[in-house]
Coordinates of C-alpha atoms in Angstrom, one line a residue:
Chain A
X1 CA -66.5 -50.8 -31.1
X2 CA -68.3 -51.3 -34.3
X3 CA -68.4 -54.5 -36.2
X4 CA -65.1 -55.0 -38.0
X5 CA -65.3 -55.6 -41.6
X6 CA -64.0 -59.0 -42.5
X7 CA -61.3 -59.4 -45.0
X8 CA -63.7 -61.2 -47.3
X9 CA -65.5 -57.9 -48.0
X10 CA -62.5 -56.3 -49.4
X11 CA -61.1 -59.3 -51.0
X12 CA -64.1 -59.8 -53.1
X13 CA -63.1 -56.8 -55.1
X14 CA -59.7 -58.3 -55.8
X15 CA -59.5 -60.4 -58.8
X16 CA -58.7 -64.0 -57.9
X17 CA -55.0 -64.7 -58.2
X18 CA -55.2 -68.2 -59.4
X19 CA -57.8 -69.6 -61.6
X20 CA -59.6 -71.3 -58.9
X21 CA -62.5 -72.4 -61.0
X22 CA -65.0 -74.7 -59.4
X23 CA -64.8 -78.2 -60.7
X24 CA -67.0 -78.2 -63.7
X25 CA -69.8 -80.6 -64.2
X26 CA -68.7 -83.6 -66.0
X27 CA -69.8 -83.6 -69.6
X28 CA -72.7 -85.7 -70.4
X29 CA -72.2 -88.0 -73.3
X30 CA -74.1 -90.9 -74.7
X31 CA -71.7 -93.3 -73.1
X32 CA -71.9 -91.9 -69.7
X33 CA -70.3 -89.1 -67.8
X34 CA -67.1 -87.9 -69.2
X35 CA -64.9 -86.3 -66.6
X36 CA -62.8 -83.5 -67.4
X37 CA -60.0 -85.1 -65.5
X38 CA -57.7 -85.2 -68.4
X39 CA -57.8 -81.5 -68.8
X40 CA -57.8 -80.9 -65.2
X41 CA -54.4 -82.5 -64.9
X42 CA -52.7 -79.3 -64.4
X43 CA -49.4 -79.4 -62.7
X44 CA -50.0 -78.6 -59.1
X45 CA -49.3 -74.9 -58.7
X46 CA -46.3 -74.1 -56.5
X47 CA -47.5 -73.6 -52.9
X48 CA -48.4 -70.0 -52.3
X49 CA -45.9 -68.1 -50.3
X50 CA -47.3 -67.2 -47.0
X51 CA -45.6 -64.8 -44.8
X52 CA -45.7 -66.3 -41.4
X53 CA -43.6 -63.8 -39.6
X54 CA -44.2 -63.4 -35.9
X55 CA -42.2 -60.9 -33.9
X56 CA -41.6 -61.1 -30.2
X57 CA -41.1 -57.7 -28.6
X58 CA -39.5 -57.5 -25.1
X59 CA -37.5 -55.2 -23.1
X60 CA -35.0 -55.4 -20.3
X61 CA -35.8 -54.3 -16.8
X62 CA -35.1 -50.7 -15.7
X63 CA -36.2 -49.3 -19.0
X64 CA -37.1 -45.7 -18.8
X65 CA -40.5 -44.2 -19.6
X66 CA -39.6 -42.8 -23.0
X67 CA -38.2 -46.1 -24.3
X68 CA -41.0 -48.1 -22.9
X69 CA -43.5 -45.9 -24.7
X70 CA -41.5 -46.4 -27.9
X71 CA -41.7 -50.1 -27.4
X72 CA -45.5 -49.8 -26.9
X73 CA -45.8 -47.7 -30.0
X74 CA -44.0 -50.3 -32.0
X75 CA -46.3 -53.0 -30.5
X76 CA -49.3 -51.1 -31.7
X77 CA -47.8 -50.7 -35.2
X78 CA -47.1 -54.3 -35.7
X79 CA -50.1 -56.6 -35.3
X80 CA -48.0 -59.6 -36.0
X81 CA -46.0 -59.1 -32.9
X82 CA -46.3 -60.5 -29.4
X83 CA -45.4 -58.4 -26.4
X84 CA -43.7 -60.3 -23.6
X85 CA -42.9 -59.4 -20.1
X86 CA -39.6 -57.8 -19.1
X87 CA -36.6 -60.0 -18.9
X88 CA -34.2 -60.0 -16.0
X89 CA -31.0 -58.2 -16.5
X90 CA -29.0 -61.4 -15.9
X91 CA -30.8 -63.2 -18.6
X92 CA -30.2 -60.8 -21.4
X93 CA -27.7 -63.2 -22.7
X94 CA -28.1 -65.2 -25.8
X95 CA -29.3 -68.5 -24.4
X96 CA -32.3 -67.4 -22.4
X97 CA -33.6 -65.1 -25.0
X98 CA -33.3 -67.7 -27.7
X99 CA -35.3 -70.1 -25.5
X100 CA -37.9 -67.4 -25.0
X101 CA -38.2 -66.9 -28.7
X102 CA -38.5 -70.6 -29.3
X103 CA -41.1 -70.9 -26.6
X104 CA -43.3 -68.3 -28.1
X105 CA -43.0 -69.7 -31.5
X106 CA -41.9 -66.5 -33.1
X107 CA -39.7 -66.2 -36.1
X108 CA -38.0 -62.9 -35.1
X109 CA -37.5 -60.7 -32.1
X110 CA -37.1 -57.1 -31.2
X111 CA -35.4 -56.7 -27.9
X112 CA -35.0 -53.3 -26.2
X113 CA -32.2 -53.1 -23.8
X114 CA -31.8 -50.0 -21.7
X115 CA -28.4 -49.4 -20.1
X116 CA -27.7 -47.0 -17.3
X117 CA -31.2 -45.6 -17.7
X118 CA -29.8 -43.6 -20.6
X119 CA -28.9 -45.6 -23.6
X120 CA -31.3 -47.7 -25.6
X121 CA -30.0 -50.6 -27.6
X122 CA -32.3 -52.5 -29.9
X123 CA -31.6 -56.1 -31.0
X124 CA -33.3 -57.2 -34.1
X125 CA -33.0 -61.0 -34.4
X126 CA -34.3 -63.6 -36.9
X127 CA -35.0 -66.6 -34.9
X128 CA -33.7 -70.1 -35.4
X129 CA -30.4 -69.4 -37.0
X130 CA -30.8 -66.0 -38.5
X131 CA -28.6 -63.1 -38.3
X132 CA -29.0 -60.6 -35.5
X133 CA -28.2 -56.9 -35.4
X134 CA -27.6 -54.7 -32.4
X135 CA -28.5 -51.0 -32.8
X136 CA -28.0 -48.0 -30.7
X137 CA -31.3 -46.0 -30.8
X138 CA -31.3 -42.2 -30.8
X139 CA -33.6 -39.3 -31.4
X140 CA -36.6 -41.0 -30.0
X141 CA -40.0 -39.3 -30.3
X142 CA -43.0 -41.3 -29.4
X143 CA -46.5 -41.1 -30.8
X144 CA -47.8 -39.3 -27.8
X145 CA -46.1 -36.1 -28.7
X146 CA -48.7 -33.5 -29.6
X147 CA -46.7 -32.2 -32.5
X148 CA -47.1 -35.5 -34.4
X149 CA -50.7 -35.1 -35.4
X150 CA -51.4 -37.9 -37.8
X151 CA -53.4 -41.0 -37.1
X152 CA -54.1 -44.2 -39.0
X153 CA -55.9 -47.6 -38.7
X154 CA -54.4 -49.8 -36.1
X155 CA -52.9 -52.8 -38.0
X156 CA -53.3 -51.6 -41.5
X157 CA -50.4 -52.7 -43.7
X158 CA -47.8 -50.1 -44.3
X159 CA -46.1 -49.2 -47.5
X160 CA -42.3 -49.5 -46.9
X161 CA -40.1 -47.1 -48.6
X162 CA -36.3 -47.4 -48.5
X163 CA -33.8 -45.0 -49.7
X164 CA -31.7 -46.2 -52.6
X165 CA -28.5 -46.4 -50.6
X166 CA -29.7 -49.5 -49.0
X167 CA -28.6 -51.3 -52.1
X168 CA -25.2 -49.9 -52.1
X169 CA -23.5 -52.3 -49.7
X170 CA -24.1 -55.8 -48.5
X171 CA -24.7 -55.1 -44.9
X172 CA -27.3 -52.5 -45.8
X173 CA -29.0 -55.0 -48.1
X174 CA -29.1 -57.5 -45.2
X175 CA -30.6 -54.8 -42.9
X176 CA -33.1 -53.9 -45.5
X177 CA -34.3 -57.5 -45.8
X178 CA -34.6 -57.8 -42.1
X179 CA -36.5 -54.5 -41.8
X180 CA -38.9 -55.6 -44.5
X181 CA -39.6 -58.9 -42.8
X182 CA -40.0 -57.5 -39.3
X183 CA -41.9 -54.3 -40.0
X184 CA -43.9 -55.5 -42.9
X185 CA -47.2 -57.0 -41.8
X186 CA -48.0 -60.4 -43.3
X187 CA -50.6 -60.2 -46.0
X188 CA -53.6 -61.9 -44.6
X189 CA -52.8 -61.7 -41.0
X190 CA -55.7 -62.1 -38.6
X191 CA -55.3 -58.7 -37.0
X192 CA -54.3 -56.7 -40.0
X193 CA -56.7 -54.2 -41.5
X194 CA -57.4 -53.9 -45.2
X195 CA -56.4 -50.5 -46.5
X196 CA -53.0 -48.9 -46.9
X197 CA -53.2 -45.6 -45.2
X198 CA -49.7 -45.1 -43.8
X199 CA -46.2 -45.4 -45.0
X200 CA -42.9 -46.1 -43.3
X201 CA -39.8 -44.3 -44.5
X202 CA -36.4 -45.8 -43.8
X203 CA -33.5 -43.8 -45.0
X204 CA -29.8 -44.0 -44.5
X205 CA -28.3 -40.6 -43.7
X206 CA -24.9 -40.3 -42.2
X207 CA -24.7 -44.1 -41.7
X208 CA -27.7 -44.1 -39.5
X209 CA -31.1 -45.6 -40.4
X210 CA -33.8 -43.0 -39.8
X211 CA -37.4 -44.2 -39.3
X212 CA -40.5 -42.1 -40.0
X213 CA -44.1 -43.1 -40.1
X214 CA -46.5 -41.0 -42.1
X215 CA -50.3 -41.0 -42.6
X216 CA -51.4 -40.8 -46.2
X217 CA -54.2 -38.4 -46.9
X218 CA -55.4 -38.2 -50.5
X219 CA -58.8 -37.0 -51.7
X220 CA -60.6 -40.0 -53.1
X221 CA -64.1 -41.3 -53.7
X222 CA -63.6 -44.9 -54.4
X223 CA -61.5 -47.4 -52.6
X224 CA -59.5 -48.6 -55.4
X225 CA -59.0 -45.6 -57.6
X226 CA -57.4 -42.3 -56.8
X227 CA -59.4 -39.3 -58.0
X228 CA -58.0 -37.6 -61.0
X229 CA -55.2 -35.4 -60.0
X230 CA -55.5 -36.7 -56.5
X231 CA -52.0 -38.0 -56.5
X232 CA -50.7 -34.5 -56.7
X233 CA -52.8 -33.4 -53.8
X234 CA -51.6 -36.1 -51.6
X235 CA -50.2 -35.0 -48.3
X236 CA -48.4 -36.9 -45.6
X237 CA -49.0 -36.2 -41.9
X238 CA -46.5 -37.6 -39.5
X239 CA -47.9 -40.1 -37.1
X240 CA -44.7 -41.1 -35.3
X241 CA -42.9 -42.7 -33.6
X242 CA -39.5 -41.5 -34.8
X243 CA -36.2 -43.0 -34.1
X244 CA -32.7 -43.3 -35.5
X245 CA -30.8 -46.5 -35.5
X246 CA -27.1 -46.8 -35.4
X247 CA -25.9 -50.3 -36.3
X248 CA -23.2 -51.5 -34.0
X249 CA -22.6 -55.1 -35.0
X250 CA -24.2 -57.8 -37.1
X251 CA -23.9 -61.4 -35.8
X252 CA -24.3 -64.6 -37.7
X253 CA -26.4 -66.3 -35.1
X254 CA -29.3 -65.2 -33.1
X255 CA -28.2 -63.1 -30.1
X256 CA -24.6 -64.0 -30.7
X257 CA -22.5 -66.0 -33.0
X258 CA -19.6 -64.9 -35.3
X259 CA -19.4 -61.2 -35.9
X260 CA -20.1 -60.6 -39.5
X261 CA -19.9 -56.8 -39.5
X262 CA -18.7 -54.2 -37.1
X263 CA -19.5 -50.5 -37.6
X264 CA -16.2 -48.8 -37.9
X265 CA -17.6 -45.4 -37.0
X266 CA -19.4 -46.5 -33.9
X267 CA -18.4 -44.9 -30.6
X268 CA -20.2 -46.2 -27.6
X269 CA -22.0 -43.7 -25.5
X270 CA -19.9 -44.7 -22.5
X271 CA -16.7 -43.7 -24.3
X272 CA -18.2 -40.4 -25.2
X273 CA -19.2 -39.7 -21.6
X274 CA -15.7 -40.8 -20.4
X275 CA -14.1 -38.5 -22.8
X276 CA -16.1 -35.6 -21.7
X277 CA -15.3 -36.2 -18.1
X278 CA -11.7 -36.4 -18.8
X279 CA -11.8 -33.1 -20.5
X280 CA -13.5 -31.6 -17.6
X281 CA -11.1 -33.2 -15.2
X282 CA -8.2 -31.7 -17.1
X283 CA -9.5 -28.3 -16.3
X284 CA -8.7 -28.3 -12.6
X285 CA -5.2 -29.7 -13.1
X286 CA -4.5 -27.1 -15.7
X287 CA -5.6 -24.4 -13.3
X288 CA -3.3 -25.6 -10.6
X289 CA -0.4 -25.7 -13.1
X290 CA -1.2 -22.2 -14.2
X291 CA -1.2 -21.0 -10.6
X292 CA 2.2 -22.5 -9.8
X293 CA 3.6 -21.1 -13.0
X294 CA 2.5 -17.6 -12.0
X295 CA 4.1 -18.0 -8.6
X296 CA 7.4 -19.1 -10.2
X297 CA 7.3 -16.2 -12.6
X298 CA 6.7 -13.7 -9.8
X299 CA 9.5 -15.0 -7.8
X300 CA 12.0 -15.0 -10.6
X301 CA 11.0 -11.4 -11.7
X302 CA 10.5 -9.4 -8.6
X303 CA 8.9 -6.0 -8.9
X304 CA 10.8 -2.9 -8.2
X305 CA 9.7 -1.3 -4.9
X306 CA 7.2 1.3 -5.5
X307 CA 8.2 4.9 -4.9
X308 CA 4.9 6.0 -3.8
X309 CA 4.1 3.1 -1.6
X310 CA 5.0 5.0 1.6
X311 CA 3.3 8.2 0.6
X312 CA 0.2 7.8 2.7
X313 CA 1.6 5.8 5.5
X314 CA 2.3 8.8 7.7
X315 CA -1.2 10.1 7.2
X316 CA -2.5 6.9 8.7
Chain B
X1 CA -50.6 -44.2 -20.7
X2 CA -48.9 -41.9 -18.5
X3 CA -49.4 -38.2 -19.1
X4 CA -46.2 -37.5 -20.7
X5 CA -47.8 -35.5 -23.4
X6 CA -45.7 -32.6 -24.2
X7 CA -42.4 -34.4 -24.3
X8 CA -41.4 -32.2 -27.0
X9 CA -39.1 -29.5 -25.9
X10 CA -37.8 -27.4 -28.6
X11 CA -34.2 -28.3 -28.2
X12 CA -34.9 -32.0 -28.5
X13 CA -36.3 -31.5 -31.9
X14 CA -33.1 -29.9 -32.9
X15 CA -30.1 -31.9 -33.9
X16 CA -29.5 -34.7 -31.7
X17 CA -27.1 -36.8 -33.7
X18 CA -24.0 -34.8 -34.1
X19 CA -21.5 -35.6 -36.7
X20 CA -18.3 -33.8 -35.8
X21 CA -15.8 -32.8 -38.3
X22 CA -12.7 -34.6 -37.4
X23 CA -9.5 -33.4 -36.1
X24 CA -6.5 -35.5 -36.8
X25 CA -6.4 -37.2 -33.5
X26 CA -9.1 -39.6 -32.4
X27 CA -10.4 -37.5 -29.6
X28 CA -13.2 -35.3 -30.8
X29 CA -14.6 -32.1 -29.4
X30 CA -18.1 -32.7 -28.3
X31 CA -21.2 -30.7 -28.4
X32 CA -23.9 -32.0 -26.2
X33 CA -27.5 -31.4 -27.0
X34 CA -29.6 -32.6 -24.2
X35 CA -28.9 -36.1 -23.1
X36 CA -28.2 -37.6 -26.5
X37 CA -24.7 -37.5 -27.6
X38 CA -23.4 -39.4 -30.5
X39 CA -20.5 -38.9 -32.7
X40 CA -18.6 -40.5 -35.4
X41 CA -15.0 -41.4 -35.3
X42 CA -12.7 -39.6 -37.6
X43 CA -11.1 -42.6 -39.2
X44 CA -12.8 -45.9 -39.0
X45 CA -11.2 -48.3 -36.6
X46 CA -8.9 -50.5 -38.6
X47 CA -10.0 -53.6 -36.8
X48 CA -13.6 -53.5 -37.9
X49 CA -14.9 -56.9 -39.1
X50 CA -16.5 -57.0 -42.5
X51 CA -17.3 -60.4 -43.6
X52 CA -19.0 -59.8 -46.9
X53 CA -19.4 -63.4 -47.9
X54 CA -20.9 -64.3 -44.6
X55 CA -23.3 -61.5 -44.9
X56 CA -24.3 -62.6 -48.3
X57 CA -24.9 -66.1 -47.1
X58 CA -27.1 -64.9 -44.4
X59 CA -29.0 -62.8 -46.8
X60 CA -29.7 -65.7 -49.0
X61 CA -30.8 -67.7 -46.0
X62 CA -33.4 -65.3 -44.8
X63 CA -34.6 -63.9 -48.1
X64 CA -38.1 -64.7 -49.3
X65 CA -38.2 -66.5 -52.6
X66 CA -37.6 -64.4 -55.7
X67 CA -41.0 -64.7 -57.3
X68 CA -42.9 -63.5 -54.3
X69 CA -45.7 -61.2 -55.2
X70 CA -45.0 -57.5 -54.6
X71 CA -48.1 -57.3 -52.4
X72 CA -46.4 -59.3 -49.8
X73 CA -43.5 -57.0 -49.5
X74 CA -44.9 -53.6 -50.4
X75 CA -41.5 -52.1 -50.6
X76 CA -40.5 -49.2 -52.8
X77 CA -37.0 -47.9 -53.3
X78 CA -36.5 -44.2 -53.7
X79 CA -33.4 -42.4 -54.8
X80 CA -32.2 -39.8 -52.4
X81 CA -30.8 -37.6 -55.0
X82 CA -27.2 -36.7 -55.8
X83 CA -26.7 -34.4 -52.8
X84 CA -26.1 -36.0 -49.5
X85 CA -28.5 -34.8 -46.9
X86 CA -27.0 -32.8 -44.2
X87 CA -27.8 -34.5 -40.9
X88 CA -27.6 -31.4 -38.8
X89 CA -30.0 -29.4 -40.9
X90 CA -33.3 -30.5 -39.4
X91 CA -35.5 -29.0 -42.0
X92 CA -33.6 -30.4 -44.9
X93 CA -33.4 -33.8 -43.4
X94 CA -37.1 -34.0 -42.7
X95 CA -37.9 -32.7 -46.1
X96 CA -35.8 -35.5 -47.6
X97 CA -37.6 -38.1 -45.6
X98 CA -40.9 -36.6 -46.5
X99 CA -40.2 -36.5 -50.2
X100 CA -39.0 -40.0 -50.1
X101 CA -42.2 -41.2 -48.5
X102 CA -44.3 -39.1 -50.8
X103 CA -42.6 -40.5 -53.9
X104 CA -42.8 -44.0 -52.6
X105 CA -46.5 -43.7 -51.9
X106 CA -47.1 -42.4 -55.4
X107 CA -45.4 -45.2 -57.0
X108 CA -47.0 -47.8 -54.7
X109 CA -50.5 -46.3 -55.3
X110 CA -50.0 -46.5 -59.1
X111 CA -49.0 -50.1 -58.7
X112 CA -52.0 -50.9 -56.5
X113 CA -54.3 -49.1 -58.8
X114 CA -53.1 -51.2 -61.7
X115 CA -53.6 -54.3 -59.7
X116 CA -57.1 -53.2 -58.9
X117 CA -56.8 -53.7 -55.2
X118 CA -58.6 -51.5 -52.9
X119 CA -56.2 -49.4 -50.9
X120 CA -58.0 -46.2 -50.0
X121 CA -60.0 -46.1 -46.8
X122 CA -63.7 -45.2 -47.5
X123 CA -65.1 -42.4 -45.5
X124 CA -67.5 -44.6 -43.6
X125 CA -65.0 -47.2 -42.5
X126 CA -64.8 -46.9 -38.7
X127 CA -62.3 -49.0 -37.0
X128 CA -59.8 -48.8 -34.2
X129 CA -57.1 -46.2 -34.8
X130 CA -53.6 -46.3 -33.5
X131 CA -54.1 -43.2 -31.5
X132 CA -57.1 -42.9 -29.3
X133 CA -59.9 -40.4 -29.7
X134 CA -59.0 -38.6 -26.5
X135 CA -55.5 -38.2 -27.7
X136 CA -56.6 -36.7 -30.9
X137 CA -58.8 -34.3 -29.0
X138 CA -55.7 -33.1 -27.1
X139 CA -53.9 -32.7 -30.4
X140 CA -56.8 -30.7 -31.8
X141 CA -57.0 -28.4 -28.8
X142 CA -53.3 -27.8 -28.9
X143 CA -53.5 -26.8 -32.6
X144 CA -56.4 -24.5 -31.9
X145 CA -54.6 -22.9 -29.0
X146 CA -51.6 -22.2 -31.2
X147 CA -53.7 -20.8 -33.9
X148 CA -55.5 -18.5 -31.3
X149 CA -52.1 -17.3 -30.0
X150 CA -51.0 -16.4 -33.4
X151 CA -54.2 -14.6 -34.2
X152 CA -54.0 -12.7 -31.0
X153 CA -50.5 -11.6 -31.6
X154 CA -51.5 -10.4 -35.0
X155 CA -54.4 -8.4 -33.6
X156 CA -52.2 -6.9 -31.0
X157 CA -49.7 -5.9 -33.6
X158 CA -52.4 -4.4 -35.7
X159 CA -53.9 -2.5 -32.8
X160 CA -50.5 -1.1 -32.0
X161 CA -50.0 0.0 -35.6
X162 CA -53.5 1.6 -35.7
X163 CA -52.9 3.4 -32.5
X164 CA -49.7 4.8 -33.9
X165 CA -51.4 5.9 -37.0
X166 CA -54.3 7.4 -35.2
X167 CA -52.0 9.3 -33.0
X168 CA -50.3 10.7 -36.1
X169 CA -53.6 11.7 -37.6
X170 CA -54.7 13.3 -34.4
X171 CA -51.6 15.3 -34.1
X172 CA -52.0 16.5 -37.6
X173 CA -55.5 17.6 -37.0
X174 CA -54.6 19.4 -33.9
X175 CA -51.9 21.2 -35.7
X176 CA -54.3 22.1 -38.5
X177 CA -56.8 23.5 -36.1
X178 CA -54.3 25.5 -34.2
X179 CA -53.1 26.9 -37.5
X180 CA -56.6 27.8 -38.6
X181 CA -57.3 29.5 -35.3
X182 CA -54.1 31.5 -35.6
X183 CA -54.9 32.5 -39.1
X184 CA -58.4 33.7 -38.3
X185 CA -57.2 35.7 -35.4
X186 CA -54.5 37.2 -37.6
X187 CA -57.0 38.1 -40.3
X188 CA -59.3 39.8 -37.7
X189 CA -56.3 41.8 -36.5
X190 CA -55.4 42.7 -40.0
X191 CA -58.9 43.9 -40.7
X192 CA -59.0 46.0 -37.6
X193 CA -55.7 47.5 -38.5
X194 CA -57.0 48.2 -42.0
X195 CA -60.0 49.9 -40.6
X196 CA -57.9 51.9 -38.2
X197 CA -55.7 53.0 -40.9
X198 CA -58.4 54.0 -43.2
X199 CA -59.8 56.0 -40.3
X200 CA -62.9 54.1 -39.6
X201 CA -64.5 55.4 -42.7
X202 CA -67.9 54.1 -43.5
X203 CA -67.4 54.2 -47.2
X204 CA -67.1 50.7 -48.4
X205 CA -70.0 49.4 -46.3
X206 CA -68.7 48.5 -42.9
X207 CA -69.8 45.0 -42.3
X208 CA -69.4 44.1 -45.9
X209 CA -65.6 44.6 -45.7
X210 CA -65.4 41.9 -43.2
X211 CA -64.9 39.4 -45.9
X212 CA -64.3 36.5 -43.6
X213 CA -66.0 33.3 -43.6
X214 CA -66.8 32.0 -40.3
X215 CA -67.0 28.3 -40.0
X216 CA -66.8 28.0 -43.7
X217 CA -70.6 28.1 -44.0
X218 CA -71.1 25.3 -41.4
X219 CA -73.9 25.7 -39.0
X220 CA -73.1 25.5 -35.3
X221 CA -73.9 22.2 -33.7
X222 CA -73.8 21.6 -30.1
X223 CA -71.5 18.8 -29.0
X224 CA -69.3 19.1 -32.0
X225 CA -71.6 17.5 -34.5
X226 CA -71.3 14.1 -33.1
X227 CA -74.3 12.2 -34.2
X228 CA -75.8 9.5 -32.1
X229 CA -78.9 8.3 -34.0
X230 CA -82.0 7.9 -32.1
X231 CA -81.2 9.7 -29.0
X232 CA -83.9 11.9 -27.7
X233 CA -83.5 14.4 -24.9
X234 CA -85.6 12.4 -22.5
X235 CA -83.7 9.2 -23.0
X236 CA -81.6 8.0 -20.2
X237 CA -79.9 5.0 -21.7
X238 CA -77.3 7.3 -23.3
X239 CA -78.2 6.2 -26.8
X240 CA -75.9 3.2 -26.6
X241 CA -78.2 0.5 -25.5
X242 CA -80.2 0.8 -28.6
X243 CA -78.5 -1.6 -31.0
X244 CA -78.6 -4.6 -28.8
X245 CA -82.1 -4.1 -27.5
X246 CA -83.4 -3.6 -31.0
X247 CA -82.6 -7.1 -31.9
X248 CA -85.8 -8.9 -31.6
X249 CA -88.2 -7.8 -29.0
X250 CA -90.1 -4.7 -29.7
X251 CA -91.9 -5.0 -26.5
X252 CA -88.7 -5.3 -24.5
X253 CA -87.5 -2.2 -26.2
X254 CA -90.5 -0.3 -25.3
X255 CA -90.3 -1.4 -21.7
X256 CA -86.6 -0.6 -21.5
X257 CA -87.1 2.9 -22.8
X258 CA -90.0 3.4 -20.3
X259 CA -88.5 1.9 -17.2
X260 CA -84.8 1.2 -17.9
X261 CA -82.0 3.1 -16.3
X262 CA -84.2 5.0 -13.9
X263 CA -87.2 5.5 -16.2
X264 CA -88.3 8.3 -18.4
X265 CA -87.6 11.8 -17.3
X266 CA -90.8 13.0 -16.1
X267 CA -93.2 13.8 -18.9
X268 CA -94.9 10.5 -18.4
X269 CA -98.2 12.1 -17.5
X270 CA -98.3 14.5 -20.3
X271 CA -99.6 14.0 -23.8
X272 CA -97.4 13.7 -26.8
X273 CA -98.6 14.1 -30.4
X274 CA -99.3 10.4 -30.7
X275 CA -101.0 9.9 -27.5
X276 CA -103.4 12.9 -27.7
X277 CA -106.0 10.9 -29.5
X278 CA -105.6 7.6 -27.7
X279 CA -108.5 7.3 -25.4
X280 CA -108.2 3.7 -24.2
X281 CA -104.5 4.3 -23.5
X282 CA -101.5 2.0 -23.3
X283 CA -99.4 -0.1 -25.7
X284 CA -101.4 -1.8 -28.4
X285 CA -98.8 -4.3 -29.5
X286 CA -101.0 -7.2 -30.4
X287 CA -101.4 -10.4 -28.4
X288 CA -98.4 -10.0 -26.2
X289 CA -100.0 -7.3 -24.2
X290 CA -103.2 -9.2 -23.7
X291 CA -101.3 -12.3 -22.7
X292 CA -99.3 -10.6 -20.1
X293 CA -102.3 -9.0 -18.6
X294 CA -103.9 -12.4 -18.2
X295 CA -100.8 -13.8 -16.5
X296 CA -100.8 -11.1 -13.9
X297 CA -102.5 -12.4 -10.9

């Protein structure tokens, strides 16, 4: 692999945020050196905000291949994450997972839980005392699918776009904040790459959060200016992965705690399957009933004996 | 990575999340598409918890400070538009997501441009990409394959159309020829009848009365006038091998015509107009001939 460009190369183009002027030489006067300490008594600037988000990504055992690939895709998208080994089924309870998160020193966690080899639940948790959300994940398409043809730098910071209905209600606002913190790569992260060449799209449609990841391709010559009219020629190519999140519950603590929000429209996949089976089961019972009804009907209304029934009997 | 490349079956790309229009009762009719079945309840369960204050509190807890620079968050909010997107209509849904992302990127790029930060990847910046090169090769080959399939289908269709048209044209021509033949025969018969009727008189100049045009002035050409350029009677290559062999080697051409496909017919030991005056004999094609003679041992 070629030598990676250090951040410093690109940062040099960025204008310095603060006026970090080097301490000037003390002025020389007849009486000696006069320090500029009086002027340099600026109030200490507020400590710069540093995003120190670290995400722990784990899954439960008996996760199927598609969901495992989804998890691996997410790991490759988020350089500020740390992938951990599978957790035992018994220990996918609050306490053990909390401990794990503490141990790794992460501030949030994405836990993929696969039930019955069919349903994928995703927990998004903010660590020490933060809220946690449990989602049901649908419509999973991983990056390996050949129809998703885009590609982007591994670890480059994405632009996050949210649809405006995230601001319509409190629980959506909370989810938006959590998504920003988890999926947004910290600014000067060690493993992040400098340019912005892909964009995440989170939209709420039908009370589900849909996630898409697109690569940005725009004709350009310089790194910090789009060519004239280039913005109109911008195209997006989908990179993947794709998934759809259905929020089930929001808890006040991490991996547990008081329930702050329950999705009123949520039906668990088990219930759906049970319903289906019940419908099918009903079929046989109905058939039996129909048969007995037919018999009863025949008994109560006997047919008249047919005149021609004996016509061919003699002929043998 | 396991080789689960072509996950994508067509029915999976179709609607997976089904929103059923509700009947009055809670039990819904289901439509299952593949293994993914979801549905929404008709009326929300009355017992759903919604602790707005708690949610707000938590939101305050985890939010970053207000004055954080936009470059930390890089979020853009886009309006979805007045019309709700239909979840089941795949194309409309994907279009909505695409336009949202496009708008968002435009706004973000404008902001970044104002800030003067570099955000576009230069062409010579090589670094690890999120999909490996081998994977991108597979993607490319699949795209090429699809393109080829389409082109072949197009060609086949065109060939079929052409054939149909050619058949029509041919049938037209045949009809025309038959008609012409009939006409000519008719006219000859008529002339004979005329002569018979006028009693074979020699008055008007016999042959001159035959006012018919045979062949419409065309001269007779053996083989129906098909022209194959460059074919001479003694040539055994059928006149077809010429175009390819002409490309390039003159010497090869000469040898082909002399020895190829069984060789020349037989007049090899007789003079032609050109060779009458050649006393030294043989091909005089410059160095190549001399070189070859030297190589022969």
